[in-house]
mmCIF file of C-alpha atoms in Angstrom:
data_model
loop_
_atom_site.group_PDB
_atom_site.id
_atom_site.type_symbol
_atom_site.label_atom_id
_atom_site.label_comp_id
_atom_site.label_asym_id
_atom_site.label_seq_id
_atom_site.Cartn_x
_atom_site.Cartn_y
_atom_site.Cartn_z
ATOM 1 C CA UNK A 1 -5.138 -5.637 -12.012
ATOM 2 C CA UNK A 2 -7.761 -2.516 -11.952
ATOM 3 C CA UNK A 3 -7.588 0.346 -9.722
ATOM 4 C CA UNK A 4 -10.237 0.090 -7.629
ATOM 5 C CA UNK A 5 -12.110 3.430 -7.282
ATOM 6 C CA UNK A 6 -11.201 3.451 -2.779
ATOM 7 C CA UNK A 7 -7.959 3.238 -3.857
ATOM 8 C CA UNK A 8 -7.660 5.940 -6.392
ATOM 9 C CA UNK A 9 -9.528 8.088 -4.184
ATOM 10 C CA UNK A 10 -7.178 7.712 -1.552
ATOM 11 C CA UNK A 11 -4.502 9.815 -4.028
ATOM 12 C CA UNK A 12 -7.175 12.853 -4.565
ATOM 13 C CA UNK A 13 -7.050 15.064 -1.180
ATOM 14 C CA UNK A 14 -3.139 15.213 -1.666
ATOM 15 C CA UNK A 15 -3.690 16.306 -5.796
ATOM 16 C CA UNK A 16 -6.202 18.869 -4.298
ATOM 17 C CA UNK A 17 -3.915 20.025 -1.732
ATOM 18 C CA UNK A 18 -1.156 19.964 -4.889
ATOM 19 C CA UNK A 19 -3.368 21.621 -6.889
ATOM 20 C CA UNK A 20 -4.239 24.586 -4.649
ATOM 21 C CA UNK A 21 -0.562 25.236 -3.897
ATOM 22 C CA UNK A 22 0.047 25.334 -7.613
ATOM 23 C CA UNK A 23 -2.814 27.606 -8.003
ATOM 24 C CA UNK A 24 -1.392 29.868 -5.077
ATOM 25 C CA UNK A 25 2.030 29.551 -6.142
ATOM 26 C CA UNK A 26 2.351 29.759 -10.149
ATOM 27 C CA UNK A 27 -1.443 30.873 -10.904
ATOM 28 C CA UNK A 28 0.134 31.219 -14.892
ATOM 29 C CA UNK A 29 1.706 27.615 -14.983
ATOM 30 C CA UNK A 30 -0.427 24.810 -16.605
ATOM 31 C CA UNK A 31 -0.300 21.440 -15.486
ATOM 32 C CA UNK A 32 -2.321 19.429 -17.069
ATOM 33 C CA UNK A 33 -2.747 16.406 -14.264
ATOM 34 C CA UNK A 34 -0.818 16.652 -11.055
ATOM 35 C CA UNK A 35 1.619 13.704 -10.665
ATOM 36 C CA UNK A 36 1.215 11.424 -7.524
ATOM 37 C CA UNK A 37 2.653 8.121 -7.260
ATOM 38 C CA UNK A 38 3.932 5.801 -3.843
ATOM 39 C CA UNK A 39 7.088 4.760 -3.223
ATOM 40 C CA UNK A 40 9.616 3.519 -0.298
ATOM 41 C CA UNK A 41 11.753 5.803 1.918
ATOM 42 C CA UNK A 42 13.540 4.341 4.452
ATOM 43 C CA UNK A 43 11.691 1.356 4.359
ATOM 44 C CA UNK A 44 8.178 3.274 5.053
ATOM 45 C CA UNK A 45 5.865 3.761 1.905
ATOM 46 C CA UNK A 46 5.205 7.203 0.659
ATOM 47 C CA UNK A 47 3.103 9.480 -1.433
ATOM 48 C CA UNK A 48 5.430 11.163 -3.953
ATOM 49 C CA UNK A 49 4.891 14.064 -7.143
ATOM 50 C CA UNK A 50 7.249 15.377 -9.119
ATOM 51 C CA UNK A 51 5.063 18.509 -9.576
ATOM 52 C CA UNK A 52 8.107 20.841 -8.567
ATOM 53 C CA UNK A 53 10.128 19.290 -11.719
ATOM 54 C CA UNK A 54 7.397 20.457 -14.252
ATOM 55 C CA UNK A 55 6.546 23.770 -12.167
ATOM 56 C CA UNK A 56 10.632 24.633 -12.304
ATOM 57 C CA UNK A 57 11.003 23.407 -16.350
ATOM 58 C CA UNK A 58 7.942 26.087 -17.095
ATOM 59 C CA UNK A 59 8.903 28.985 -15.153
ATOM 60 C CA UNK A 60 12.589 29.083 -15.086
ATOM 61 C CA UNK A 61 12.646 29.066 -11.387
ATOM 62 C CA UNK A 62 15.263 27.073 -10.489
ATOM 63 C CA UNK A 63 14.339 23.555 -8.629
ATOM 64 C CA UNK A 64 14.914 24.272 -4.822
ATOM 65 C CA UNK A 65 13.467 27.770 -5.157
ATOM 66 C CA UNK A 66 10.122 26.091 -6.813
ATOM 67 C CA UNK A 67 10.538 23.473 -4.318
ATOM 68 C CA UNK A 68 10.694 26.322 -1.236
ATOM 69 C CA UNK A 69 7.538 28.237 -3.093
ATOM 70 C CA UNK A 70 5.389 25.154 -3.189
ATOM 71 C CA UNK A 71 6.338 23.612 0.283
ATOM 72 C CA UNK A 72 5.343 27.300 1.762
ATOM 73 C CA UNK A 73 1.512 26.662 0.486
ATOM 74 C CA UNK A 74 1.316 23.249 1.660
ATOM 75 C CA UNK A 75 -0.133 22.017 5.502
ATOM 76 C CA UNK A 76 3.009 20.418 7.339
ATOM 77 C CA UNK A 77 0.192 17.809 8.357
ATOM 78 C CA UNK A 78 -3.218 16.329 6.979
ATOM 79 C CA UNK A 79 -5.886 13.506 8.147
ATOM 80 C CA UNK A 80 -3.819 12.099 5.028
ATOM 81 C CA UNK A 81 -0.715 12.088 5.631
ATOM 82 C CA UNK A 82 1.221 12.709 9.081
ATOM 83 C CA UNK A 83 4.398 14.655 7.579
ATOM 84 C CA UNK A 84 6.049 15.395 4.196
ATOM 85 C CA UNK A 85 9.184 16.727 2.958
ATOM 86 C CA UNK A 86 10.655 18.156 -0.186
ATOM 87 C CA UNK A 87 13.349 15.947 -1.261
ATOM 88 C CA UNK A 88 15.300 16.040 -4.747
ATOM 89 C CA UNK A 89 13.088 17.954 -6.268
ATOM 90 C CA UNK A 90 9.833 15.768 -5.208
ATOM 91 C CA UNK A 91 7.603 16.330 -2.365
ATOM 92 C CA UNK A 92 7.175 13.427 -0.436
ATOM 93 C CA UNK A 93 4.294 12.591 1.742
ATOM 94 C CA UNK A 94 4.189 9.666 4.846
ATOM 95 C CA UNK A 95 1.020 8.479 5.070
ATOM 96 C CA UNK A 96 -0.991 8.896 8.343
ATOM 97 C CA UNK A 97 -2.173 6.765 10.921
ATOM 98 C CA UNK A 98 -5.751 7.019 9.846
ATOM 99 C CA UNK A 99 -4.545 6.516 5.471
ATOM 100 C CA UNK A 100 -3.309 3.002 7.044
ATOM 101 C CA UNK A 101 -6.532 2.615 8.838
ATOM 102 C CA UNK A 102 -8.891 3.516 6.140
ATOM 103 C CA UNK A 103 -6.711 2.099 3.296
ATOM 104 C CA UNK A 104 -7.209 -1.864 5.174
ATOM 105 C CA UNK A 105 -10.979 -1.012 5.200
ATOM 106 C CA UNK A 106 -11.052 -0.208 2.005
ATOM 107 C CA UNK A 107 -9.321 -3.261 1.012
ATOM 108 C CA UNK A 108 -11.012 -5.294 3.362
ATOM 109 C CA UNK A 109 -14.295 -4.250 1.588
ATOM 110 C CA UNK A 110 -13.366 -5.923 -1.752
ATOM 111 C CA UNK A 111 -11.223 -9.093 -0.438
ATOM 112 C CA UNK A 112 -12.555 -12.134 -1.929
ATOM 113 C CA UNK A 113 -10.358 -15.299 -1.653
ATOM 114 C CA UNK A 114 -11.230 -18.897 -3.101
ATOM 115 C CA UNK A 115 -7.793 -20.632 -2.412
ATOM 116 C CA UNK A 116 -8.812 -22.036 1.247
ATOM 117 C CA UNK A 117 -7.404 -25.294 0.266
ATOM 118 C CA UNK A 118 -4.224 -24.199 -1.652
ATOM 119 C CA UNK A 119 -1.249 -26.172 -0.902
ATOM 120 C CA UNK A 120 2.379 -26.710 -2.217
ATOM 121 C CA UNK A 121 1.046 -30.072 -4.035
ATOM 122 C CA UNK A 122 -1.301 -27.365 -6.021
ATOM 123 C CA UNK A 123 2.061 -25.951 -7.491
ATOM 124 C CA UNK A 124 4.056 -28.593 -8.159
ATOM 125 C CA UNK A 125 6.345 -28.237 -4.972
ATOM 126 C CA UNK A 126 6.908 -25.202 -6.994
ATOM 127 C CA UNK A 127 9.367 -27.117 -9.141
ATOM 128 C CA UNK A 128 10.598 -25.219 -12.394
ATOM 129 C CA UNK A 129 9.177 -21.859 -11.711
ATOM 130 C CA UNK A 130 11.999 -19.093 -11.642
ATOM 131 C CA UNK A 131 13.221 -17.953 -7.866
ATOM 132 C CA UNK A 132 10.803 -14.931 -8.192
ATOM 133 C CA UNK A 133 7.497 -17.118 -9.169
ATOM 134 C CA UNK A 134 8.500 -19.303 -6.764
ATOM 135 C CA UNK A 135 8.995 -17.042 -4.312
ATOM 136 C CA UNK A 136 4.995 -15.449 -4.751
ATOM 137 C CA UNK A 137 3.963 -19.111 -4.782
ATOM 138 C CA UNK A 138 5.441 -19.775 -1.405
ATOM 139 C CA UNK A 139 4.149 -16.964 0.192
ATOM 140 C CA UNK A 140 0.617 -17.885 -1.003
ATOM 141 C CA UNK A 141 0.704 -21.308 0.300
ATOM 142 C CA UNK A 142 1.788 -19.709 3.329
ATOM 143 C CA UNK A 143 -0.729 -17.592 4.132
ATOM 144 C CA UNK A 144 -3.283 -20.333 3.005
ATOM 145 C CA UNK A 145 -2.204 -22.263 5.753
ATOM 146 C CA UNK A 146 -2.586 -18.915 7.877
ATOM 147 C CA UNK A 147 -6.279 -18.557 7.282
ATOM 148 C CA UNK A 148 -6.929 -22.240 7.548
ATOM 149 C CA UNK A 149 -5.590 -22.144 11.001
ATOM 150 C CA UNK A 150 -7.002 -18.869 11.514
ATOM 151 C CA UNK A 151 -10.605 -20.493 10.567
ATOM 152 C CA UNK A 152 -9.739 -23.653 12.984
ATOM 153 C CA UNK A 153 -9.500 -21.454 15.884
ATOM 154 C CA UNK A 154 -12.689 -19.184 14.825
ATOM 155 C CA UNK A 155 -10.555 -15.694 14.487
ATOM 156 C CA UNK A 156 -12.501 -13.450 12.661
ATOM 157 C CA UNK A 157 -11.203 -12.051 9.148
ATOM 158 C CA UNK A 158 -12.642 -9.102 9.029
ATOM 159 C CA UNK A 159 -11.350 -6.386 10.914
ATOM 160 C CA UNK A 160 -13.548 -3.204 12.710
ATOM 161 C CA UNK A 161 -11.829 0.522 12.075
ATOM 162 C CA UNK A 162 -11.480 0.249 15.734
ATOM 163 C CA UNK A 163 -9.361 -3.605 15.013
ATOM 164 C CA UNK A 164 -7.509 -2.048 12.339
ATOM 165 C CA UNK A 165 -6.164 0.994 14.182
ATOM 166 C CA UNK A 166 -4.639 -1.491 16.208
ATOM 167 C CA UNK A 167 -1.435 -2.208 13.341
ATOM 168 C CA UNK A 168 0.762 0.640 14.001
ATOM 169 C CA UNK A 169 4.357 -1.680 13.874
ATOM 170 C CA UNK A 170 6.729 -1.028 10.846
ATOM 171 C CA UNK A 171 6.213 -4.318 9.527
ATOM 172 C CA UNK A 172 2.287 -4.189 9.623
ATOM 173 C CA UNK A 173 2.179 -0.986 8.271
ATOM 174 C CA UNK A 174 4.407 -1.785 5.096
ATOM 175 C CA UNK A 175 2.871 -5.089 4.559
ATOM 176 C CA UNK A 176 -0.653 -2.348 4.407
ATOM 177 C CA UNK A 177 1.052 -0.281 2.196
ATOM 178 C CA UNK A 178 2.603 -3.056 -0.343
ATOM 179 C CA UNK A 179 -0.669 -4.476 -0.400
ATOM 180 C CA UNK A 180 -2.012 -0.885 -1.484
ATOM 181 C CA UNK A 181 0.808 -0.486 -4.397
ATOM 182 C CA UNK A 182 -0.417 -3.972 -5.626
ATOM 183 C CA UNK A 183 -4.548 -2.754 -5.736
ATOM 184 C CA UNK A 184 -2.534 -0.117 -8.012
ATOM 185 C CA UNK A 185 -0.151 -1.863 -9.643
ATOM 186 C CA UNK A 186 -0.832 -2.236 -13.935
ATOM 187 C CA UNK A 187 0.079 -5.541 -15.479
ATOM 188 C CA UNK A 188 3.171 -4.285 -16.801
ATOM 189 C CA UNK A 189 4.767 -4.026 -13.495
ATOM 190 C CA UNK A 190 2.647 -7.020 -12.124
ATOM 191 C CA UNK A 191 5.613 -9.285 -10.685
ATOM 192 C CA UNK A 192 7.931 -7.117 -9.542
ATOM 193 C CA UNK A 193 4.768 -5.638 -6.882
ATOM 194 C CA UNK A 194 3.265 -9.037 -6.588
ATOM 195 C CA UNK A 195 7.548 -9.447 -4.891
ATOM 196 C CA UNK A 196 7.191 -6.687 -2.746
ATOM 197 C CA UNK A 197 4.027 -8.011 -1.218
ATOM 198 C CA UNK A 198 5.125 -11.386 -1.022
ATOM 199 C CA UNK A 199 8.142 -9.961 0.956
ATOM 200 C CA UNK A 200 6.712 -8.034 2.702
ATOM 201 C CA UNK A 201 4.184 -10.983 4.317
ATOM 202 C CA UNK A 202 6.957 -13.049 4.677
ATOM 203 C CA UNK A 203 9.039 -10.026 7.014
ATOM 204 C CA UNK A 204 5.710 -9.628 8.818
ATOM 205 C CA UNK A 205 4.972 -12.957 9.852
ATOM 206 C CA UNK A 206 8.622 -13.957 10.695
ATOM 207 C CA UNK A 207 8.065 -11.318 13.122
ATOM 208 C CA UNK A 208 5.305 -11.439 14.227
ATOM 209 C CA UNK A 209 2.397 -14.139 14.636
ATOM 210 C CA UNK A 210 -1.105 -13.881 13.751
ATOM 211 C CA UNK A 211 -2.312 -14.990 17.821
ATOM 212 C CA UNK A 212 -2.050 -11.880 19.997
ATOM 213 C CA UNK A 213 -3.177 -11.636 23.835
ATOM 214 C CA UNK A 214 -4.835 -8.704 22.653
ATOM 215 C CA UNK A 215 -8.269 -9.897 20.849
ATOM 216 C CA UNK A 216 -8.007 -6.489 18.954
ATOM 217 C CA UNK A 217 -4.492 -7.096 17.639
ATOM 218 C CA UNK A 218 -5.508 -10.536 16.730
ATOM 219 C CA UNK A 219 -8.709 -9.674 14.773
ATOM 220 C CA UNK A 220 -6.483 -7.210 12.837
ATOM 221 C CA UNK A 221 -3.935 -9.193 11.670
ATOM 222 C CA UNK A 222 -5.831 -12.233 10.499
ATOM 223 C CA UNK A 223 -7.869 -9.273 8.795
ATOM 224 C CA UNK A 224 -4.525 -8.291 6.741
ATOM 225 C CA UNK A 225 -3.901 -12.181 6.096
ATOM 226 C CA UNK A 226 -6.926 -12.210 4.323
ATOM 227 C CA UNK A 227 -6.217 -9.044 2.103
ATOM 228 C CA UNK A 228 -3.495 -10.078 1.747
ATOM 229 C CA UNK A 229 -4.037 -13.664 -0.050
ATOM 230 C CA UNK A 230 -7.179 -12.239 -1.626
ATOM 231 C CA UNK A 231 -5.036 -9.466 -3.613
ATOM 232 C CA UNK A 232 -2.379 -12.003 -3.795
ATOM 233 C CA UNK A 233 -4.368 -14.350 -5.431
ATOM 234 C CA UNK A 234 -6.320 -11.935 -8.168
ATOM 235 C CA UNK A 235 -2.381 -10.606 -9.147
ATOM 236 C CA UNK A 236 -1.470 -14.311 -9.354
ATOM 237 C CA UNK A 237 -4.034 -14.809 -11.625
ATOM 238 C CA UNK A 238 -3.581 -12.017 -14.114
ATOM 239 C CA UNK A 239 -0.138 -12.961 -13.892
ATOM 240 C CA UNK A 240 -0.790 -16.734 -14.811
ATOM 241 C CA UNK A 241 0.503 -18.142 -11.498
ATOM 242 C CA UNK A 242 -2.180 -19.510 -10.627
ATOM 243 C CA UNK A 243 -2.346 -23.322 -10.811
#
C-alpha cells in the first residue's frame, strides 16, 4: 500500500501542535520526529504519540509529571480533533467531526474500483483460503453486490462535504476510520488492517442499510461503499487476494 500524501497530511496539524508544546515545554529536549500513530479506544479510532515516553526518558521527569507539562501546552480542542486525553503515558487524540468529513473526501478523491462484476464464483466459493482470507474475500463480494445494486437504482457514489457530514453513527464513523488505517497501513501489517476493515463493513451494514429516507444519508453511504471496495480491492491486491 502507499501513503497517500491527504492522508499523511491529515497527521501534520497534531505533530505541529506536538511540536510547539515540546518547544514550550522542554525547549532543551531533542526529538528528532514526533511520534503519531491511530489506534482504537473504546471502539472509536484515535490519534496517539508516545512523545511523553521519550520527553520523560531525556529529562528525568518522571512520566505523569511530563505527561501534566505537555497536556498544559496543548488546546483541549482543534478543527482536528474534538477531545484528547493523556493516558499511560500517551496522549490520545479523538478525531473530530470535520477529520471524518474531510478524511472520506480525501479518500473519495482517489477511489478507483474495477471489480463491478466480482462474485463468489471469482474466488472459488472461497474454498481453501484460511478463515481470515476468507473472511476479506467475503466482505468484497459483499460490497460488490452493494454497488451493483447501488448502480441499479442510480445512487450516486460520490459523496458532497455536505453528504458526507451526514455519517456521524459509531459504526459509520469506524468503518471511516478503518478505512483510513488501511490508506496507511505498510505491507507488513497488510492482513491484519485489510481484517479490521473487512469487519468493520460487515458491523456497518448489518446495521445499517445503504437506502435511507434521507437522500443525503443515502448518497453518503453508498459513497463509503465505494471507498471502501476501492481500498479493499488495491490491499487485496498487494496482498495477492485477488483472483
Amino acid at each position: 500500500m502507499r501513503e497517500s500524501e491527504s492522508s499523511l497530511a491529515a497527521f501534520e496539524p497534531i505533530r505541529r501542535l506536538l511540536q510547539q508544546a515540546l518547544e514550550q515545554t522542554f525547549p532543551h529536549c531533542k526529538i528528532e520526529s514526533i511520534p503519531l500513530k491511530t489506534g482504537w479506544q473504546n471502539r472509536r479510532g484515535i490519534f496517539s504519540s508516545s512523545l511523553p515516553f521519550l520527553c520523560a526518558r531525556q529529562t528525568g521527569i518522571s512520566l505523569p509529571e511530563t505527561s501534566k507539562k505537555l497536556a498544559a501546552c496543548l488546546p483541549k480542542q482543534d478543527r482536528l480533533f474534538s477531545l484528547w486525553d493523556p493516558s499511560g503515558g500517551y496522549l490520545n487524540f479523538l478525531p473530530s467531526d470535520a477529520w471524518y468529513t474531510e478524511c472520506l473526501r480525501a479518500l473519495s478523491q482517489t477511489a478507483t474500483f474495477r471489480g463491478w462484476d466480482k462474485t463468489e464464483e471469482d474466488f472459488g466459493f472461497f474454498s481453501g483460503a484460511s478463515p481470515a482470507t476468507a473472511g476479506v474475500q467475503k466482505a468484497f463480494v459483499r460490497l460488490c453486490g452493494v454497488l451493483r445494486n447501488c448502480l441499479a437504482e442510480k445512487i450516486p457514489l460520490k459523496p458532497s462535504a455536505t453528504d458526507a457530514a451526514s455519517l456521524s453513527r459509531p459504526g459509520e464513523r469506524a468503518l471511516i476510520f478503518a478505512l483510513f488505517r488501511l490508506r496507511l497501513a505498510g505491507e507488513e501489517s497488510l492482513l491484519p488492517v485489510l481484517q479490521e476493515a473487512a469487519g468493520a463493513f460487515c458491523q456497518f451494514y448489518d446495521t445499517w442499510r445503504v437506502w435511507s429516507p434521507d437522500p443525503c444519508l443515502t448518497r453518503a453511504r453508498a459513497g463509503l461503499c465505494l471507498v471502501c471496495a476501492a481500498e479493499l480491492e488495491q490491499g487485496m491486491a498487494a496482498a495477492g487476494l485477488l483472483p
